[in-house]
Short mmCIF file of C-alpha atoms in Angstrom, two decimals:
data_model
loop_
_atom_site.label_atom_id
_atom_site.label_comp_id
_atom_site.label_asym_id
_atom_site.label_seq_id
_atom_site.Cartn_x
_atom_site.Cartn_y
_atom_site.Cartn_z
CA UNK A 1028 0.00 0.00 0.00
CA UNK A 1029 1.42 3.40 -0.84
CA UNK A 1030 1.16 6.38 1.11
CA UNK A 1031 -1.30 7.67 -1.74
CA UNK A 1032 -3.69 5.63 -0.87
CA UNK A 1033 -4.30 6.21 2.94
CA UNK A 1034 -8.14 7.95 3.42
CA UNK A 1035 -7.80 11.07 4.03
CA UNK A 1036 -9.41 10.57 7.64
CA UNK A 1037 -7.15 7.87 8.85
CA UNK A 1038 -4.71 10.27 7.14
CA UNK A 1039 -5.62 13.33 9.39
CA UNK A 1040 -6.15 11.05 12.47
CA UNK A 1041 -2.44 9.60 12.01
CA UNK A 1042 -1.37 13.42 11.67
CA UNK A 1043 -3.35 13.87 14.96
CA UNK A 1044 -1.09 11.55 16.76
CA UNK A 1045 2.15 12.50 15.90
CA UNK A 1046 1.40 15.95 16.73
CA UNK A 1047 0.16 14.59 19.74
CA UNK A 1048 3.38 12.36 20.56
CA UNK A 1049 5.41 16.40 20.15
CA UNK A 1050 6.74 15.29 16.13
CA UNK A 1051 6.46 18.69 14.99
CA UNK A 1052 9.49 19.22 12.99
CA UNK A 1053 8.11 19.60 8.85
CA UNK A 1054 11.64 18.24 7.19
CA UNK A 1055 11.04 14.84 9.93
CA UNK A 1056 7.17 14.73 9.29
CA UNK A 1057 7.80 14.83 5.52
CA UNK A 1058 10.14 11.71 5.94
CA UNK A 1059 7.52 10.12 8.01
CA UNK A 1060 6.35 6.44 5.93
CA UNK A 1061 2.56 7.03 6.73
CA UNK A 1062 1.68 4.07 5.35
CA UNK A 1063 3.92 2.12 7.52
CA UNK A 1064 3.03 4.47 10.75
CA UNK A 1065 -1.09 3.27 9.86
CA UNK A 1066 0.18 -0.51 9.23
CA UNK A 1067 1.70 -0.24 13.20
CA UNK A 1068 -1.80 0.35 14.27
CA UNK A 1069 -3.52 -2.30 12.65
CA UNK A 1070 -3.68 -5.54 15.13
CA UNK A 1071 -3.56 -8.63 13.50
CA UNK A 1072 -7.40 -9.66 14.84
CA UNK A 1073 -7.99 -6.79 12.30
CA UNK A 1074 -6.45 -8.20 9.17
CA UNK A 1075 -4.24 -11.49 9.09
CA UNK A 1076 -2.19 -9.81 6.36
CA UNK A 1077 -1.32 -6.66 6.90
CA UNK A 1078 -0.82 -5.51 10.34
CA UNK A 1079 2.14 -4.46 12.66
CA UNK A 1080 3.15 -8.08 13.55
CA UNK A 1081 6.46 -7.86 11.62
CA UNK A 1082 7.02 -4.21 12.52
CA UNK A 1083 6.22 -5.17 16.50
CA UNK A 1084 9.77 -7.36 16.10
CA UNK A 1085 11.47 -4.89 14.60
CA UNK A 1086 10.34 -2.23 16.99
CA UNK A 1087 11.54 -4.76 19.71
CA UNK A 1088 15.16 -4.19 18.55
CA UNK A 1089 14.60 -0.31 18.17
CA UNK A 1090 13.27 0.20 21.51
CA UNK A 1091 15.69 -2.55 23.06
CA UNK A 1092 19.07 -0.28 21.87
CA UNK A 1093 17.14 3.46 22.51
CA UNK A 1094 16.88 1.53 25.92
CA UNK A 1095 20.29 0.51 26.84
CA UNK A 1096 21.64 3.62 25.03
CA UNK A 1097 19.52 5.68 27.21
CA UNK A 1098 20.78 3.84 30.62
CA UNK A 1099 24.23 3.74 29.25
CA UNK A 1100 24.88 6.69 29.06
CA UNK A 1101 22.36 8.81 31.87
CA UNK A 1102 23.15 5.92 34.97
CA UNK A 1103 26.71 5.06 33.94
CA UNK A 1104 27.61 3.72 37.58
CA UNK A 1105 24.80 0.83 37.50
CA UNK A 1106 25.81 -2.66 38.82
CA UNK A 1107 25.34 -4.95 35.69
CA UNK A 1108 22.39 -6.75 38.02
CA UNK A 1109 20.75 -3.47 38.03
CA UNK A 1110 20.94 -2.56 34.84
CA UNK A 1111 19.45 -5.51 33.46
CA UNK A 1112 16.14 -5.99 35.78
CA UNK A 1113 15.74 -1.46 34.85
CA UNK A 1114 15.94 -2.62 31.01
CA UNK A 1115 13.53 -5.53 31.26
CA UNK A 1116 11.22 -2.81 33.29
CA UNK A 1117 11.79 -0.38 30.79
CA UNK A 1118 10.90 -2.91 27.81
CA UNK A 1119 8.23 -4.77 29.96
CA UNK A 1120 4.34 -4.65 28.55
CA UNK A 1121 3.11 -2.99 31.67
CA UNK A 1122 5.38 0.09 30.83
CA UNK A 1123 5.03 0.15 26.75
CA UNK A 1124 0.90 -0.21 27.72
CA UNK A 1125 1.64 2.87 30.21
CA UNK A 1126 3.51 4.72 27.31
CA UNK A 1127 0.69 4.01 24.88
CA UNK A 1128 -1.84 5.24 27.27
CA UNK A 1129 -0.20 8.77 27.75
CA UNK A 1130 -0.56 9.27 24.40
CA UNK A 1131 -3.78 7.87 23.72
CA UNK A 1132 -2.34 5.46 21.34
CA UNK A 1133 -5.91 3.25 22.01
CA UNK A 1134 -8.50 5.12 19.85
CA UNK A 1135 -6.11 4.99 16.71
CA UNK A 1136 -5.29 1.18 16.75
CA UNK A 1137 -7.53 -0.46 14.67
CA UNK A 1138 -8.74 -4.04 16.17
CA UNK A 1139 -11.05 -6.99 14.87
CA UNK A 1140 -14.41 -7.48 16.89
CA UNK A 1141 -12.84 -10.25 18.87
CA UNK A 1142 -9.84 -8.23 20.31
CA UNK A 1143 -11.87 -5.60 20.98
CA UNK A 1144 -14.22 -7.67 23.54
CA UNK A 1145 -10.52 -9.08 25.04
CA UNK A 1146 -10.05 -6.77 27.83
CA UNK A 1147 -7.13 -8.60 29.45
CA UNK A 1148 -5.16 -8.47 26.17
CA UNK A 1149 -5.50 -4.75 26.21
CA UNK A 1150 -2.10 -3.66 27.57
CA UNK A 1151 -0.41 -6.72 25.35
CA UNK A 1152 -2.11 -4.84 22.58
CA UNK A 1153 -0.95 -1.46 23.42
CA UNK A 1154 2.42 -2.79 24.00
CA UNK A 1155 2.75 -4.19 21.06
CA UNK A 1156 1.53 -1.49 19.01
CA UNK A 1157 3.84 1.02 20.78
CA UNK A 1158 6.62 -1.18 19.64
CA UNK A 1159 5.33 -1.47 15.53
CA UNK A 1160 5.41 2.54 16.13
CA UNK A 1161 8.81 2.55 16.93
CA UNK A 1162 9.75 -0.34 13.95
CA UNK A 1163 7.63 2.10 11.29
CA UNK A 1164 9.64 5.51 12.81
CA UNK A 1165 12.54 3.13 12.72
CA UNK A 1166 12.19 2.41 8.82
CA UNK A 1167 11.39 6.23 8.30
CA UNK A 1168 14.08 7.88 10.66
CA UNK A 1169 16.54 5.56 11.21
CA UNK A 1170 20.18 4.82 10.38
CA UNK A 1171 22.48 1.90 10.84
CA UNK A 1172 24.00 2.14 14.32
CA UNK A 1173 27.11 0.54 12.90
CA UNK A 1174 27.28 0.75 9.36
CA UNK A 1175 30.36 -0.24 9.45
CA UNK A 1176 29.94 -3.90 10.70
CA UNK A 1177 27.48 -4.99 8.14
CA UNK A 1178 30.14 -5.62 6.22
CA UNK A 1179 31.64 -7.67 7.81
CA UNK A 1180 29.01 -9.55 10.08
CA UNK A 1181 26.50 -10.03 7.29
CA UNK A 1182 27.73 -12.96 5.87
CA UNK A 1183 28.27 -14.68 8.57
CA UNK A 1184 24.57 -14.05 9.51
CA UNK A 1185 23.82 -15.00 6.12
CA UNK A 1186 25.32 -18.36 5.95
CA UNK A 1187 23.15 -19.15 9.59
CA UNK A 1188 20.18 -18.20 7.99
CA UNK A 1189 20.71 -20.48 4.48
CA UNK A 1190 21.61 -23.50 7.03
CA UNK A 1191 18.46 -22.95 9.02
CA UNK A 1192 16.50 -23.53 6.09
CA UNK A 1193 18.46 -26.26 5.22
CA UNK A 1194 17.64 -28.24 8.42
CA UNK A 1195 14.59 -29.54 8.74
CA UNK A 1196 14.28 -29.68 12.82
CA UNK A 1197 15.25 -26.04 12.70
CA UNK A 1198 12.01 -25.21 10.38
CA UNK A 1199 9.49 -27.49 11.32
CA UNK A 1200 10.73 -29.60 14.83
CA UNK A 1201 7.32 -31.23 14.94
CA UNK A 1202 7.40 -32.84 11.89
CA UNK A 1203 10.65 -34.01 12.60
CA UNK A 1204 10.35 -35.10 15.58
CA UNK A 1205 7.35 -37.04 14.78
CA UNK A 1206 9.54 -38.75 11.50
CA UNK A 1207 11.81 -39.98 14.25
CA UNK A 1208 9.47 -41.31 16.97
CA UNK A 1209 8.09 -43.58 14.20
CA UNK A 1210 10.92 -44.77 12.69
CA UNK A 1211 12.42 -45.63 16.02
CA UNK A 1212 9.36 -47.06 18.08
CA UNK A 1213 6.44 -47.03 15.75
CA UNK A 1214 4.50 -43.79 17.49
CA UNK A 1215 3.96 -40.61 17.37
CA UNK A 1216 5.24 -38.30 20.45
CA UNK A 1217 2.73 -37.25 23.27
CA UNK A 1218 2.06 -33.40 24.17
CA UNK A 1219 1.27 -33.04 27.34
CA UNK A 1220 0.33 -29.23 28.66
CA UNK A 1221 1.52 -28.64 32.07
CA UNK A 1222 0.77 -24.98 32.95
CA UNK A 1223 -0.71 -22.43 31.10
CA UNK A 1224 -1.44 -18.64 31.84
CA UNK A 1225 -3.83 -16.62 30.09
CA UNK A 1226 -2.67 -13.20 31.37
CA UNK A 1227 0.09 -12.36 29.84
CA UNK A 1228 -0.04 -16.03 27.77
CA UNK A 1229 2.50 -18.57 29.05
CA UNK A 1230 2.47 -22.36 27.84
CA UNK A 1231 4.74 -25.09 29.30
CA UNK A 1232 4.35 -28.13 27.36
CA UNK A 1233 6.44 -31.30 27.96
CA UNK A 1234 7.02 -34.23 24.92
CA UNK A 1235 6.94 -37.53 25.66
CA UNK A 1236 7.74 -40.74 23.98
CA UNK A 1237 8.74 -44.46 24.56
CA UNK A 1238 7.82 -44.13 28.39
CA UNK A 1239 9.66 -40.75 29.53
CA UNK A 1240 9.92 -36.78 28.67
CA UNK A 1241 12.44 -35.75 26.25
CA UNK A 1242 11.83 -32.12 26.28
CA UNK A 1243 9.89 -29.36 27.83
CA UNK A 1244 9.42 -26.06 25.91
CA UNK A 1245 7.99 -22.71 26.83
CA UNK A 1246 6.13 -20.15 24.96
CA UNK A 1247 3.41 -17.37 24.36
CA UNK A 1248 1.14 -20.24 22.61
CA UNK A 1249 0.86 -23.99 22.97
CA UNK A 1250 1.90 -24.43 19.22
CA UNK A 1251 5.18 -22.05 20.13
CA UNK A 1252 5.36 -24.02 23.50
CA UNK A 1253 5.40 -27.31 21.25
CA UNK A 1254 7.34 -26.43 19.00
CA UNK A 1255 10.45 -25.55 21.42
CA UNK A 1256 9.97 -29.31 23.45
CA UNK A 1257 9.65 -30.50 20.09
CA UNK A 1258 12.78 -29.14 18.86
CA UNK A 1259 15.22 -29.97 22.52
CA UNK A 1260 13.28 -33.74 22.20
CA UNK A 1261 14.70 -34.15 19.20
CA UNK A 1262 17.96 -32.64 19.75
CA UNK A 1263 18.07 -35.14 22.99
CA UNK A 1264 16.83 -37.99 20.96
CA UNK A 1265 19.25 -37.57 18.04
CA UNK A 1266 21.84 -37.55 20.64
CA UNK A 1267 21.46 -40.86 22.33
CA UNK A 1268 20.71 -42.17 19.07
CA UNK A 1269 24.10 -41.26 17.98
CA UNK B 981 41.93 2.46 32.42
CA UNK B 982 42.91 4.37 30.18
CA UNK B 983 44.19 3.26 26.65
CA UNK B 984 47.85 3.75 26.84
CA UNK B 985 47.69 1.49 29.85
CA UNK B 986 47.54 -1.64 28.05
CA UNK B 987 50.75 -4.02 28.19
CA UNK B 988 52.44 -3.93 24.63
CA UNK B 989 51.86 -7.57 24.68
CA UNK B 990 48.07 -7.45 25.10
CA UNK B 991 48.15 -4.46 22.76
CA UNK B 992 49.78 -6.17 20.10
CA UNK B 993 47.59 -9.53 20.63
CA UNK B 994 44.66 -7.36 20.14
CA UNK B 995 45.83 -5.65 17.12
CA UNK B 996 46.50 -9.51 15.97
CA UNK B 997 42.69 -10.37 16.82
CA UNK B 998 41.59 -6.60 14.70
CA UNK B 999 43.71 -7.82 11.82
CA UNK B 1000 41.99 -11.70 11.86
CA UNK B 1001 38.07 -10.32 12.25
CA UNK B 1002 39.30 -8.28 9.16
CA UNK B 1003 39.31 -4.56 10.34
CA UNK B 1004 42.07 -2.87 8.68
CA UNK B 1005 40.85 0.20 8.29
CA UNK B 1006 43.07 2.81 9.76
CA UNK B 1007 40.79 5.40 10.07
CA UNK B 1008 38.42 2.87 11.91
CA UNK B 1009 41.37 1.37 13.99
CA UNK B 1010 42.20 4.87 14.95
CA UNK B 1011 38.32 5.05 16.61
CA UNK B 1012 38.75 2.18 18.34
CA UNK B 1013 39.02 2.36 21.87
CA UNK B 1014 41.18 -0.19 22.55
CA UNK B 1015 40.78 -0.58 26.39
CA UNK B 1016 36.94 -1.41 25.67
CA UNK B 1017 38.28 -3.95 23.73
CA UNK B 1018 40.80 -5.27 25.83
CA UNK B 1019 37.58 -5.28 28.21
CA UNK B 1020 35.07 -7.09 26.71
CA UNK B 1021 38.02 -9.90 26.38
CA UNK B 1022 38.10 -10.21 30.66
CA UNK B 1023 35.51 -12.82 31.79
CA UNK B 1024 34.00 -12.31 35.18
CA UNK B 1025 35.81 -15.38 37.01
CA UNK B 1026 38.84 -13.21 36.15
CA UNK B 1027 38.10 -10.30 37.89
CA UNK B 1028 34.78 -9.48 39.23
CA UNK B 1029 35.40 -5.14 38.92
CA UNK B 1030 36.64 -4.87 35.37
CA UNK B 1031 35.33 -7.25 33.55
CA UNK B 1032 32.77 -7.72 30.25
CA UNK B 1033 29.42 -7.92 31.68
CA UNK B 1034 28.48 -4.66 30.97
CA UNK B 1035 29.68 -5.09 27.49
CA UNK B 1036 28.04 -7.87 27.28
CA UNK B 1037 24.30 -6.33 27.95
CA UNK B 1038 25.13 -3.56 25.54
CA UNK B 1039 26.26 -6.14 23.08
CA UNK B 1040 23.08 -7.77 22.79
CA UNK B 1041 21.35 -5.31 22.14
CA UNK B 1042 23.41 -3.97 19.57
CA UNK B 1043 23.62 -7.81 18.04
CA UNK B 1044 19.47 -7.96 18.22
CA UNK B 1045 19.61 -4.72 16.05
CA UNK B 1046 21.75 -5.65 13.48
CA UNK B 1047 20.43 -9.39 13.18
CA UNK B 1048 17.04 -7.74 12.65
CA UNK B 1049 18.55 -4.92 9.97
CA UNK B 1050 20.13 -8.03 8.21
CA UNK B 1051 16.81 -10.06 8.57
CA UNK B 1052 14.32 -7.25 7.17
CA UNK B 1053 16.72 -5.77 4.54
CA UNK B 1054 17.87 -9.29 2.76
CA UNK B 1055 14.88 -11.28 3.82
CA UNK B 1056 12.13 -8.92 3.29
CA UNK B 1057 9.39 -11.67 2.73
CA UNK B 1058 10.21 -14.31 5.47
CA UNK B 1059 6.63 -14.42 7.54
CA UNK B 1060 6.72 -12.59 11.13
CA UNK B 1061 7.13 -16.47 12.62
CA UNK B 1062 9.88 -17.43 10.22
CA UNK B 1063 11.52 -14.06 11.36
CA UNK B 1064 11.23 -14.88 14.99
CA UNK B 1065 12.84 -18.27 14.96
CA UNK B 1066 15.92 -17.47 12.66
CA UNK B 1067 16.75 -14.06 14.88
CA UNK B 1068 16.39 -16.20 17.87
CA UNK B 1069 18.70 -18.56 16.08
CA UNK B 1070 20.87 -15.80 14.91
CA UNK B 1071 21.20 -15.17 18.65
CA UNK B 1072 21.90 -17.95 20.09
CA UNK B 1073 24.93 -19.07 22.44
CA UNK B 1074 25.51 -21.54 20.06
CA UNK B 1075 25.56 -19.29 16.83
CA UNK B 1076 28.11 -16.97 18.99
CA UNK B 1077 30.01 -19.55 19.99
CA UNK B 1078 30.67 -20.78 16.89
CA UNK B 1079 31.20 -17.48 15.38
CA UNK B 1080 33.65 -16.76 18.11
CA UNK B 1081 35.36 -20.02 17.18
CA UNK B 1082 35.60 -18.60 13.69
CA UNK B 1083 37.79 -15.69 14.62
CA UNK B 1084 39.66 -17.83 17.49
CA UNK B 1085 38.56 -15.81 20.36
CA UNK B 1086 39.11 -18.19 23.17
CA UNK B 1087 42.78 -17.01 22.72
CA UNK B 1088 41.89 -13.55 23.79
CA UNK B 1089 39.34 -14.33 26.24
CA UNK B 1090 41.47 -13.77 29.81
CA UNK B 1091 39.65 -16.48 32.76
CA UNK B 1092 39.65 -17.32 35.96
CA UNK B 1093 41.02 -20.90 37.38
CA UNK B 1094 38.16 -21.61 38.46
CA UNK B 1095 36.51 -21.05 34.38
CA UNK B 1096 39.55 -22.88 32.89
CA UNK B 1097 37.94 -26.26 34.04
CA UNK B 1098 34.67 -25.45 33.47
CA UNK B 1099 34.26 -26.83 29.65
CA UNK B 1100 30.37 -27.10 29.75
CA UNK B 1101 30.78 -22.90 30.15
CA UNK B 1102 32.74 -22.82 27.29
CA UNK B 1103 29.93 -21.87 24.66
CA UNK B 1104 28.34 -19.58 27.02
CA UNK B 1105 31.92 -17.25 27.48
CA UNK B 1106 32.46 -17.36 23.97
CA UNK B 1107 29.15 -16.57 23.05
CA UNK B 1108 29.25 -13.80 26.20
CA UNK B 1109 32.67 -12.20 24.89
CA UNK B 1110 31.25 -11.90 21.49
CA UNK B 1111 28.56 -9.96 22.39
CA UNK B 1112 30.78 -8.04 24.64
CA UNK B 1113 33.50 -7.23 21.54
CA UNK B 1114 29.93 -6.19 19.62
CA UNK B 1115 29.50 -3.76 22.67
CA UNK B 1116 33.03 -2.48 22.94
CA UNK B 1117 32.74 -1.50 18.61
CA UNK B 1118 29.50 0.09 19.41
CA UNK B 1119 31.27 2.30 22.10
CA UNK B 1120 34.22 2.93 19.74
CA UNK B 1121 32.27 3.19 16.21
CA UNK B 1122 28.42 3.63 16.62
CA UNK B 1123 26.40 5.89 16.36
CA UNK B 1124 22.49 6.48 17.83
CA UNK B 1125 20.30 4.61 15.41
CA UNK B 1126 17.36 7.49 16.10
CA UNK B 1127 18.17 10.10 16.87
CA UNK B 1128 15.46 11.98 16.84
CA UNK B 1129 13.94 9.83 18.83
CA UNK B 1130 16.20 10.34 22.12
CA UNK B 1131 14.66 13.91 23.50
CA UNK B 1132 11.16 12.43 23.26
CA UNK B 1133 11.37 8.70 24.50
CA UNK B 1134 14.60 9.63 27.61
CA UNK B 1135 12.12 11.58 29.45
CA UNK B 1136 9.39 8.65 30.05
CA UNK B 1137 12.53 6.51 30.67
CA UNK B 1138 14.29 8.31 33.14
CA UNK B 1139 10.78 8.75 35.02
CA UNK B 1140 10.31 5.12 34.70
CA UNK B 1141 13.98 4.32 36.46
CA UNK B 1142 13.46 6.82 38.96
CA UNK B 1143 10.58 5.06 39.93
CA UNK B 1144 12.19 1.98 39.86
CA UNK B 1145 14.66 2.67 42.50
CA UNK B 1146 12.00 3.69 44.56
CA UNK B 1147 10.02 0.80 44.54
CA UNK B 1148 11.33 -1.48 46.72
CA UNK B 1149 9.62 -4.29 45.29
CA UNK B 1150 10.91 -3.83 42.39
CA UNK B 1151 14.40 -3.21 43.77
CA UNK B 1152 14.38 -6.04 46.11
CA UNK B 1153 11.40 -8.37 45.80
CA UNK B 1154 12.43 -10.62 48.08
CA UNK B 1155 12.86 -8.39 51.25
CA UNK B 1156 9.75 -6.97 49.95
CA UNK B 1157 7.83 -10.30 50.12
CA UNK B 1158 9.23 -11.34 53.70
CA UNK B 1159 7.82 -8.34 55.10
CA UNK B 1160 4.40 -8.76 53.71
CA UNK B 1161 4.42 -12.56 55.05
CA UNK B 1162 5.94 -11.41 58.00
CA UNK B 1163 3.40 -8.89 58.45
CA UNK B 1164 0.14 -10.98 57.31
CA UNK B 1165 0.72 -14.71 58.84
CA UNK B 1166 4.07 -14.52 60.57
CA UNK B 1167 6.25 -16.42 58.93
CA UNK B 1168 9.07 -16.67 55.95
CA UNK B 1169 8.10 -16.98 52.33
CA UNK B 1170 9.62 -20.45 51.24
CA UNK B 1171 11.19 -20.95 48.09
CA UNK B 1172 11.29 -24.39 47.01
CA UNK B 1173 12.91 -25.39 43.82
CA UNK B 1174 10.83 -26.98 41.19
CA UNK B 1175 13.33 -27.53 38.45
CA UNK B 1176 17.55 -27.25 37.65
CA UNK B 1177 19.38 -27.40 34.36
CA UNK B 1178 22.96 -26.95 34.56
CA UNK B 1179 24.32 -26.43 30.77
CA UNK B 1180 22.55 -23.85 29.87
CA UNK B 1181 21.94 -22.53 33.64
CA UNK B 1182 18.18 -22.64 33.81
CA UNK B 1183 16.40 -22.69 37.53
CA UNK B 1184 12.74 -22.77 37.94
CA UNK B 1185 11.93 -21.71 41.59
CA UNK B 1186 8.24 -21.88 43.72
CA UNK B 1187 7.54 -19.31 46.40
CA UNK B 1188 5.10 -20.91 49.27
CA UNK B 1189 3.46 -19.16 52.60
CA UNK B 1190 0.50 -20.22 54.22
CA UNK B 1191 -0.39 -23.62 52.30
CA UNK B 1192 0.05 -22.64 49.07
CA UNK B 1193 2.28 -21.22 45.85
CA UNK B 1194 2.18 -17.61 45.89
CA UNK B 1195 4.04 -17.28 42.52
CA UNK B 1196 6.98 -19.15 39.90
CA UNK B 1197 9.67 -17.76 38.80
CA UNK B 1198 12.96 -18.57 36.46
CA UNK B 1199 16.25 -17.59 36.00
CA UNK B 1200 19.59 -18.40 35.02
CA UNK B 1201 20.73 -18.69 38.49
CA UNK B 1202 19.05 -19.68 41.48
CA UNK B 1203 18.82 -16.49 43.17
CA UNK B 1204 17.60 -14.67 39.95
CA UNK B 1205 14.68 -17.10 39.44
CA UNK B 1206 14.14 -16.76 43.52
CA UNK B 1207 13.80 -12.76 42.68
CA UNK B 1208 11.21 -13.56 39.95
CA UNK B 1209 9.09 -15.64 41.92
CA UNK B 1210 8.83 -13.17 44.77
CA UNK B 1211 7.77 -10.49 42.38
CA UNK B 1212 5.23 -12.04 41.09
CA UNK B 1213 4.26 -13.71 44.70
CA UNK B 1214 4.44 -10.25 46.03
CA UNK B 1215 2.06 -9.17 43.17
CA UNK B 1216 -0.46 -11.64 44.05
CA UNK B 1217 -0.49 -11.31 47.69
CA UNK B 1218 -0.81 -7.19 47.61
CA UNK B 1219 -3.58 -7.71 44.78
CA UNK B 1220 -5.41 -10.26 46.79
CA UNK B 1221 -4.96 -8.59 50.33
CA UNK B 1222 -6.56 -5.15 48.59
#
């Protein structure tokens, strides 16, 4: 979607905000990827497409180094134990949801009819949206922090990535998990859920096979939950196999 | 310390470890601030002052911002979960570690006794001394990603840390949590340990008073999951006793 084709009231009502948020500055504004600043308010209950899941992660990094810049260099005498329980307070959902409150980041993010009936996602929601507005001012605003080390560490990421979608367990650890379970004892391996909190969403899910666990995993949903005991069982399987 | 403090030998191994990562540059070499560096190559076990923890904490940052650069720029259609599992990948001890291998850190890397023998640790300090040498080049060679973005997002932070230190639950959770116990039935919270991985550290921890679990927590070391479990224990109990 280009910037063109924002309506002009979502147009106006993004305008709203920034001036809002204190971006005044015309040469910043006119920088400003609109289209990108309305995809960070769209919540994926809204559209499954396009909405600010991918610019949530990004905005995750952005707000991660403004962060540690910030305490780096304002409380330079912090104990490395203090510094690190500040910055996961600083990044935490409670505090982005506070942040999006002050500035009344609610009424402009767009949400499908379920979300918008799931109160106790609210400040999950707000969180994450206040991070997609950092990824979209990131992609407007922002420069490498060290464009000298792309370079040279960019290849090496490179040749990660290329072997992660090489390897199988890496991309799908269920399915490969499940190919090994049957070719070694004829069945398929047993989830079994053994907590799970609903506010903020926490799954602990253990795999088991053959009489005993091979792997516990942890994550936001069961699938993400199963797919990390999926992916240690088979490591741990493998292994012994060996 | 200052830079002209280094030992010509360490000096001159350092340049050696520049020249193999492939910075030649002399304008670059010029920037770099070589005691950072000499830093971020001090494990803890070696000296518990000057060592590369705090490099370390900047460093991942600063390696969770580039990783995501590289992802988004040369990946640009990978799907948002796709994205999540190769950074985390990207990110990993064992991606470090063997990047760190690469460039024959362990050389470098100055240890304790005590860290000498520990081999299981091995991928852990490697992967811990290349994020700190990521930290030390940001310090010598980065610049602020945003910004722009610095006068309006510092202010909510600093309020945020001021508040932090003082909240002394958030500062101490534990002595927070005793008092409340203390104060309500009597008696100690007790912390009972639930689960204990030693390679990588990983310590699941139960905080009990009056008959039942109060709250979980986890941690790479005991005391750090014992610190999340009373925060969330103290949560509960001042929520419930309002």
């Amino acid at each position: 979607m280009s910037e063109s084709e924002l309506i002009p009231p979502r147009r106006r009502a993004l305008e709203h905000l920034l001036s809002r948020l204190g971006f005044k500055d015309a040469a910043l504004l006119a920088q400003l990827r609109w289209d990108l600043l309305d995809q960070a308010l769209i919540h994926p209950s809204l559209d499954s497409q396009r909405n600010n899941d991918r610019l949530e992660l990004l905005g995750d990094s952005v707000l991660r180094i403004l962060a540690t810049e910030f305490l780096f260099e304002s409380y330079p005498d912090l104990s490395v134990g203090e510094l690190t329980a500040i910055r996961s307070d600083l990044i935490s959902d409670a505090h982005l949801a506070e942040l999006a409150d002050l500035h009344g980041l609610e009424r402009y993010l767009e949400l499908g009819s379920s979300s918008q009936k799931d109160l106790a996602g609210r400040d999950r929601r707000l969180a994450d949206a206040f991070e997609a507005l950092l990824g979209s001012f990131y992609l407007s605003w922002g420069i490498h922090t060290l464009p000298n080390l792309h370079p040279w560490l960019d290849p090496y990421l490179r040749r990660r990535v290329e072997e992660w979608f090489q390897d199988p367990t890496r991309r799908n650890p269920k399915a490969a998990l499940q190919e090994l379970t049957q070719r070694l004892w004829g069945e398929l391996p047993e989830y079994r859920l053994v907590a799970a909190e609903e506010h903020p969403p926490h799954f602990t899910v253990e795999v088991w096979g053959n009489g005993r666990c091979w792997g516990r995993g942890e994550g936001r949903s069961k699938k993400a939950a199963e797919m990390a005991a999926a992916a240690v069982a088979y490591g741990q399987l493998h292994s012994e196999e060996a």
